[in-house]
Amino acid sequence: MKTHKDSDTIDVSVVIPVYNEEGILSASVEDLFARIDASPKLEGYSFEILLSANGCVDRTVDIAHTLMERHPRLRLMQSEEPNYGKAMRMGIKDARGKWVICDEIDLCDVDFYERALYRLREEGYDMVVGSKRLERSFDKRPPFRRFASSVINWMLWLATGFEGTDTHGLKAFTRERLLGVVDDCVVDRDMFASEFVIRAGRADFRVTEIPVEVIEKRAPSIQLTKRVPRVLRQLGTLAWVIRFKRPKA
Ligand SMILES: Nc1nc2c(ncn2[C@@H]2O[C@H](COP(=O)(O)OP(=O)(O)OP(=O)(O)O)[C@@H](O)[C@H]2O)c(=O)[nH]1
Ligand SMILES: [Mg+2]
C-alpha cells in the first residue's frame, strides 16, 4: 500500500460513523488496517480512515485517540449530539480522498472496498452501493431485521419511487462528483444515507448496486423499536423533500 506524506494525494477515505463503540472499536480498526495492507487488490492505493463520532458517552473517543497514536492514517472528528447522518455528512465533507467509502464499525468489509473501487475506477460508475438484498447477497442478520429492511425499502419506493434494493450500509463514490448531492440532502439521522443514494440516482449519476455479505460483529447500538417512529417521521419528510424540494442549481 502506498504511504502518503502529502495530505492532498490520498486516494481513499473510509468514513465510519461511531457511537458508543468501546467494545469493538480497537479490534475493528486494527483488523481493518491489517486487512487493507494485506490486500493485493488495494496495493497502490493510499488510505485514510476517518472515524466520525458524536454523542458518545463511553470510552470510544479515548480509544480512538490511543489508536491514532499508533496509526497516522487514522483521524477522528466529533460533534455533540448522537446523529448518524450528521456524522456521515461531516466525514464526507472532511474526507481527503478522491474516493470515499462509507462503512460501519461492525462491518469493515474490505472485500467491498476492492470490488467497489474497481467499479468506480475501471467501469466509470460514480457511486457503488453495497446491497444486502440482491440475489447473491448474504444477510446473516436476524429475520426481523431483514424484514425491517424490506419494509423500509418498500416504503422508500412508495414515498420516492426509489427502484434500488438497499440504501443503508456500505457505499463508495467519487467524492468530488457527489459533494453537491450531499449538500442537497436535508434529512439527517437514520435517513441521510437513503436520501443521498436516492438523490444521486435521480440526478442521473451512474449508480450501481453490488451484493454484500452482512455478518455483524454485534447487535445494533440502537434498538429497532426505538428507531421505528423516528424512521417513519423521516420517511414522510423524505417523500416531501424528494418530490417537492428542488436541489440547488
Ligand atoms: N456518529 C454516530 N454513529 C452512529 C450513530 N448510530 C449508529 N452509529 C454507527 O453507525 C454504524 C452502524 O450502526 P449499527 O448500530 O450497527 O446500526 P445498523 O442497524 O446495523 O445500521 P444500518 O444497517 O445502517 O441501519 C456503527 O458504526 C455505529 O457506531 C450515531 O448516532 N452517531
Ligand atoms: Mg450494524
CSV table of C-alpha atoms and ligand atoms in Angstrom, one decimal:
chain,number,residue,atom,x,y,z
A,1,MET,CA,0.0,0.0,0.0
A,2,LYS,CA,1.2,3.5,-0.9
A,3,THR,CA,2.1,5.7,2.0
A,4,HIS,CA,1.3,9.4,1.8
A,5,LYS,CA,3.2,12.3,3.0
A,6,ASP,CA,1.2,15.0,1.3
A,7,SER,CA,-2.5,15.1,2.5
A,8,ASP,CA,-3.6,16.1,-0.9
A,9,THR,CA,-2.6,12.8,-2.5
A,10,ILE,CA,-4.8,10.4,-0.6
A,11,ASP,CA,-6.7,8.0,-2.8
A,12,VAL,CA,-9.3,6.6,-0.5
A,13,SER,CA,-11.1,7.9,2.6
A,14,VAL,CA,-13.0,5.3,4.6
A,15,VAL,CA,-15.6,7.2,6.7
A,16,ILE,CA,-17.0,5.3,9.7
A,17,PRO,CA,-19.6,6.9,12.0
A,18,VAL,CA,-19.2,5.6,15.5
A,19,TYR,CA,-21.4,5.8,18.5
A,20,ASN,CA,-20.5,4.2,21.9
A,21,GLU,CA,-18.4,1.5,20.3
A,22,GLU,CA,-15.8,0.9,23.0
A,23,GLY,CA,-16.4,-2.8,22.8
A,24,ILE,CA,-15.3,-3.4,19.3
A,25,LEU,CA,-13.5,-0.2,18.2
A,26,SER,CA,-9.9,-1.1,18.9
A,27,ALA,CA,-10.0,-4.6,17.4
A,28,SER,CA,-12.0,-3.4,14.4
A,29,VAL,CA,-9.7,-0.6,13.5
A,30,GLU,CA,-6.5,-2.8,14.0
A,31,ASP,CA,-8.0,-5.5,11.9
A,32,LEU,CA,-9.2,-3.1,9.2
A,33,PHE,CA,-5.7,-1.6,8.7
A,34,ALA,CA,-4.2,-5.1,8.7
A,35,ARG,CA,-6.6,-6.3,6.0
A,36,ILE,CA,-6.2,-3.2,3.8
A,37,ASP,CA,-2.4,-3.5,3.9
A,38,ALA,CA,-2.6,-7.2,3.2
A,39,SER,CA,-4.9,-6.9,0.2
A,40,PRO,CA,-3.1,-7.3,-3.2
A,41,LYS,CA,-6.1,-5.6,-4.9
A,42,LEU,CA,-5.6,-2.5,-2.8
A,43,GLU,CA,-1.9,-2.3,-3.3
A,44,GLY,CA,-1.0,1.2,-4.7
A,45,TYR,CA,-3.9,3.0,-3.0
A,46,SER,CA,-3.2,5.3,-0.2
A,47,PHE,CA,-5.9,5.2,2.6
A,48,GLU,CA,-7.1,7.2,5.5
A,49,ILE,CA,-9.7,6.0,8.0
A,50,LEU,CA,-12.0,8.7,9.3
A,51,LEU,CA,-13.9,8.0,12.5
A,52,SER,CA,-16.9,10.3,12.9
A,53,ALA,CA,-18.1,10.2,16.4
A,54,ASN,CA,-21.0,12.1,18.1
A,55,GLY,CA,-22.7,11.9,21.4
A,56,CYS,CA,-20.5,9.1,22.7
A,57,VAL,CA,-20.8,8.6,26.5
A,58,ASP,CA,-18.4,5.7,26.7
A,59,ARG,CA,-14.7,5.4,26.1
A,60,THR,CA,-15.0,5.4,22.3
A,61,VAL,CA,-13.2,8.8,21.9
A,62,ASP,CA,-10.4,7.9,24.3
A,63,ILE,CA,-9.8,4.6,22.5
A,64,ALA,CA,-9.8,6.5,19.2
A,65,HIS,CA,-7.1,8.8,20.5
A,66,THR,CA,-4.9,5.9,21.6
A,67,LEU,CA,-5.4,4.3,18.2
A,68,MET,CA,-4.3,7.5,16.4
A,69,GLU,CA,-1.0,7.4,18.2
A,70,ARG,CA,-0.3,4.1,16.5
A,71,HIS,CA,-1.9,4.8,13.2
A,72,PRO,CA,-1.1,8.1,11.5
A,73,ARG,CA,-3.6,7.3,8.8
A,74,LEU,CA,-6.5,7.4,11.3
A,75,ARG,CA,-8.4,10.6,12.0
A,76,LEU,CA,-11.2,11.4,14.4
A,77,MET,CA,-13.9,14.0,14.1
A,78,GLN,CA,-16.5,14.8,16.7
A,79,SER,CA,-19.8,16.6,17.2
A,80,GLU,CA,-22.2,16.8,20.1
A,81,GLU,CA,-25.5,15.0,19.6
A,82,PRO,CA,-25.8,11.4,18.5
A,83,ASN,CA,-26.7,11.7,14.8
A,84,TYR,CA,-25.7,9.1,12.3
A,85,GLY,CA,-26.5,11.3,9.2
A,86,LYS,CA,-24.7,14.3,10.6
A,87,ALA,CA,-21.6,12.2,11.4
A,88,MET,CA,-21.6,10.7,7.9
A,89,ARG,CA,-22.1,14.1,6.3
A,90,MET,CA,-19.2,15.7,8.3
A,91,GLY,CA,-17.0,12.8,7.5
A,92,ILE,CA,-17.6,13.0,3.8
A,93,LYS,CA,-17.1,16.8,3.7
A,94,ASP,CA,-13.8,16.4,5.6
A,95,ALA,CA,-12.5,13.4,3.7
A,96,ARG,CA,-9.3,14.0,1.7
A,97,GLY,CA,-9.6,11.0,-0.6
A,98,LYS,CA,-10.5,11.0,-4.3
A,99,TRP,CA,-12.9,8.2,-3.5
A,100,VAL,CA,-14.9,7.9,-0.3
A,101,ILE,CA,-16.1,4.6,1.2
A,102,CYS,CA,-18.8,4.7,3.8
A,103,ASP,CA,-18.5,1.8,6.2
A,104,GLU,CA,-19.8,0.7,9.6
A,105,ILE,CA,-17.6,-0.3,12.5
A,106,ASP,CA,-19.4,-3.7,12.9
A,107,LEU,CA,-18.9,-4.5,9.2
A,108,CYS,CA,-15.5,-3.2,8.0
A,109,ASP,CA,-15.8,-5.0,4.7
A,110,VAL,CA,-12.5,-4.9,2.8
A,111,ASP,CA,-13.9,-7.2,0.1
A,112,PHE,CA,-16.5,-4.5,-0.7
A,113,TYR,CA,-13.7,-1.9,-0.9
A,114,GLU,CA,-11.9,-4.0,-3.5
A,115,ARG,CA,-14.9,-4.6,-5.7
A,116,ALA,CA,-16.3,-1.1,-5.4
A,117,LEU,CA,-13.1,0.7,-6.2
A,118,TYR,CA,-12.8,-1.5,-9.3
A,119,ARG,CA,-16.2,-0.4,-10.4
A,120,LEU,CA,-15.5,3.3,-9.7
A,121,ARG,CA,-12.1,3.3,-11.4
A,122,GLU,CA,-12.4,0.9,-14.2
A,123,GLU,CA,-16.1,0.9,-15.1
A,124,GLY,CA,-16.9,4.6,-14.7
A,125,TYR,CA,-19.5,4.5,-12.0
A,126,ASP,CA,-20.0,7.5,-9.8
A,127,MET,CA,-21.5,5.5,-6.8
A,128,VAL,CA,-21.5,1.9,-5.8
A,129,VAL,CA,-24.0,0.7,-3.2
A,130,GLY,CA,-23.5,-2.5,-1.2
A,131,SER,CA,-26.8,-4.2,-1.2
A,132,LYS,CA,-27.9,-6.8,1.4
A,133,ARG,CA,-30.9,-7.7,-0.7
A,134,LEU,CA,-29.7,-8.9,-4.1
A,135,GLU,CA,-29.8,-12.5,-5.1
A,136,ARG,CA,-26.1,-13.1,-4.4
A,137,SER,CA,-26.1,-11.1,-1.1
A,138,PHE,CA,-25.7,-12.9,2.2
A,139,ASP,CA,-27.5,-11.3,5.1
A,140,LYS,CA,-26.8,-13.0,8.4
A,141,ARG,CA,-28.9,-10.5,10.5
A,142,PRO,CA,-31.8,-11.8,12.4
A,143,PRO,CA,-35.1,-12.4,10.4
A,144,PHE,CA,-36.9,-9.4,11.9
A,145,ARG,CA,-34.2,-7.0,10.9
A,146,ARG,CA,-34.1,-8.4,7.4
A,147,PHE,CA,-37.9,-8.0,7.3
A,148,ALA,CA,-37.5,-4.4,8.6
A,149,SER,CA,-35.0,-3.6,5.7
A,150,SER,CA,-37.5,-5.0,3.2
A,151,VAL,CA,-40.3,-2.9,4.6
A,152,ILE,CA,-38.2,0.3,4.6
A,153,ASN,CA,-37.2,-0.4,1.1
A,154,TRP,CA,-40.8,-0.8,0.0
A,155,MET,CA,-41.7,2.4,1.8
A,156,LEU,CA,-38.9,4.2,0.0
A,157,TRP,CA,-40.3,3.0,-3.3
A,158,LEU,CA,-43.8,4.2,-2.3
A,159,ALA,CA,-42.6,7.5,-1.0
A,160,THR,CA,-40.0,8.5,-3.5
A,161,GLY,CA,-40.2,6.0,-6.4
A,162,PHE,CA,-36.8,4.5,-5.5
A,163,GLU,CA,-36.2,1.4,-7.5
A,164,GLY,CA,-33.0,0.0,-5.9
A,165,THR,CA,-32.8,-2.7,-3.3
A,166,ASP,CA,-30.8,-1.0,-0.5
A,167,THR,CA,-29.7,2.4,0.7
A,168,HIS,CA,-28.2,1.7,4.1
A,169,GLY,CA,-24.7,0.5,5.0
A,170,LEU,CA,-21.8,0.2,2.6
A,171,LYS,CA,-21.3,2.6,-0.3
A,172,ALA,CA,-18.5,4.1,-2.3
A,173,PHE,CA,-18.3,7.1,-4.6
A,174,THR,CA,-16.1,9.7,-6.2
A,175,ARG,CA,-16.1,12.5,-3.7
A,176,GLU,CA,-15.8,15.5,-6.0
A,177,ARG,CA,-18.7,14.4,-8.2
A,178,LEU,CA,-21.1,13.6,-5.3
A,179,LEU,CA,-20.4,16.5,-2.9
A,180,GLY,CA,-23.2,18.6,-4.4
A,181,VAL,CA,-25.7,15.8,-3.7
A,182,VAL,CA,-24.5,15.7,-0.1
A,183,ASP,CA,-25.2,19.4,0.2
A,184,ASP,CA,-28.7,18.9,-1.3
A,185,CYS,CA,-29.7,16.4,1.4
A,186,VAL,CA,-31.9,17.8,4.1
A,187,VAL,CA,-32.8,14.7,6.2
A,188,ASP,CA,-30.2,13.5,8.7
A,189,ARG,CA,-30.1,10.7,11.4
A,190,ASP,CA,-31.0,7.3,10.0
A,191,MET,CA,-32.4,8.5,6.7
A,192,PHE,CA,-29.4,10.6,5.4
A,193,ALA,CA,-28.0,7.5,3.7
A,194,SER,CA,-31.3,6.9,1.9
A,195,GLU,CA,-31.7,10.4,0.7
A,196,PHE,CA,-28.1,10.5,-0.5
A,197,VAL,CA,-28.5,7.3,-2.6
A,198,ILE,CA,-31.9,8.3,-3.9
A,199,ARG,CA,-30.8,11.8,-4.9
A,200,ALA,CA,-27.7,10.5,-6.6
A,201,GLY,CA,-29.9,8.2,-8.7
A,202,ARG,CA,-32.4,10.9,-9.6
A,203,ALA,CA,-29.6,13.4,-10.5
A,204,ASP,CA,-28.6,10.9,-13.2
A,205,PHE,CA,-25.3,9.9,-11.7
A,206,ARG,CA,-24.1,6.4,-12.6
A,207,VAL,CA,-25.1,4.4,-9.6
A,208,THR,CA,-24.9,0.6,-9.3
A,209,GLU,CA,-25.5,-2.0,-6.6
A,210,ILE,CA,-23.3,-4.9,-5.8
A,211,PRO,CA,-24.1,-7.8,-3.4
A,212,VAL,CA,-22.5,-7.8,0.1
A,213,GLU,CA,-22.3,-10.2,2.9
A,214,VAL,CA,-23.5,-8.8,6.2
A,215,ILE,CA,-22.2,-10.5,9.2
A,216,GLU,CA,-22.3,-8.0,12.1
A,217,LYS,CA,-19.8,-8.2,14.9
A,218,ARG,CA,-22.6,-7.3,17.4
A,219,ALA,CA,-26.2,-6.3,17.6
A,220,PRO,CA,-27.1,-2.7,16.6
A,221,SER,CA,-26.4,0.0,19.1
A,222,ILE,CA,-30.0,1.4,18.9
A,223,GLN,CA,-33.0,-0.9,19.3
A,224,LEU,CA,-35.1,-1.3,16.3
A,225,THR,CA,-38.3,-0.5,18.2
A,226,LYS,CA,-36.9,2.9,19.2
A,227,ARG,CA,-35.9,3.6,15.7
A,228,VAL,CA,-39.3,2.9,14.1
A,229,PRO,CA,-41.2,6.1,15.0
A,230,ARG,CA,-38.3,8.3,14.0
A,231,VAL,CA,-37.8,6.5,10.7
A,232,LEU,CA,-41.5,6.8,9.9
A,233,ARG,CA,-41.4,10.5,10.5
A,234,GLN,CA,-38.3,10.9,8.5
A,235,LEU,CA,-39.8,8.9,5.6
A,236,GLY,CA,-42.6,11.4,5.4
A,237,THR,CA,-40.1,14.3,5.3
A,238,LEU,CA,-38.1,12.4,2.7
A,239,ALA,CA,-41.1,11.9,0.5
A,240,TRP,CA,-41.9,15.6,0.7
A,241,VAL,CA,-38.4,16.9,0.0
A,242,ILE,CA,-37.5,14.4,-2.7
A,243,ARG,CA,-40.7,15.2,-4.6
A,244,PHE,CA,-41.0,18.9,-4.0
A,245,LYS,CA,-37.7,20.4,-2.9
A,246,ARG,CA,-35.7,21.4,-5.9
A,247,PRO,CA,-32.0,20.7,-5.5
A,248,LYS,CA,-29.7,23.7,-5.7
A,249,ALA,CA,-28.8,24.5,-9.3
B,1,LIG,N1,-21.6,9.0,14.9
B,1,LIG,C1,-22.7,8.2,15.1
B,1,LIG,N2,-22.6,6.9,14.6
B,1,LIG,C2,-23.6,6.1,14.8
B,1,LIG,C3,-24.8,6.5,15.4
B,1,LIG,N3,-25.7,5.5,15.5
B,1,LIG,C4,-25.0,4.4,14.9
B,1,LIG,N4,-23.8,4.8,14.5
B,1,LIG,C5,-22.7,4.0,13.9
B,1,LIG,O1,-23.3,3.5,12.6
B,1,LIG,C6,-22.8,2.2,12.4
B,1,LIG,C7,-24.0,1.3,12.2
B,1,LIG,O2,-24.7,1.2,13.4
B,1,LIG,P1,-25.5,-0.1,13.9
B,1,LIG,O3,-25.8,0.2,15.4
B,1,LIG,O4,-24.7,-1.3,13.6
B,1,LIG,O5,-26.8,0.0,13.2
B,1,LIG,P2,-27.4,-0.9,11.9
B,1,LIG,O6,-28.8,-1.1,12.2
B,1,LIG,O7,-26.6,-2.1,11.7
B,1,LIG,O8,-27.2,0.2,10.8
B,1,LIG,P3,-28.0,0.2,9.4
B,1,LIG,O9,-28.0,-1.2,8.8
B,1,LIG,O10,-27.1,1.1,8.5
B,1,LIG,O11,-29.4,0.7,9.6
B,1,LIG,C8,-21.9,1.9,13.5
B,1,LIG,O12,-20.5,2.2,13.1
B,1,LIG,C9,-22.3,2.7,14.7
B,1,LIG,O13,-21.3,3.0,15.6
B,1,LIG,C10,-24.9,7.9,15.9
B,1,LIG,O14,-25.9,8.4,16.4
B,1,LIG,N5,-23.8,8.7,15.7
B,2,MG,MG,-24.9,-2.9,12.3
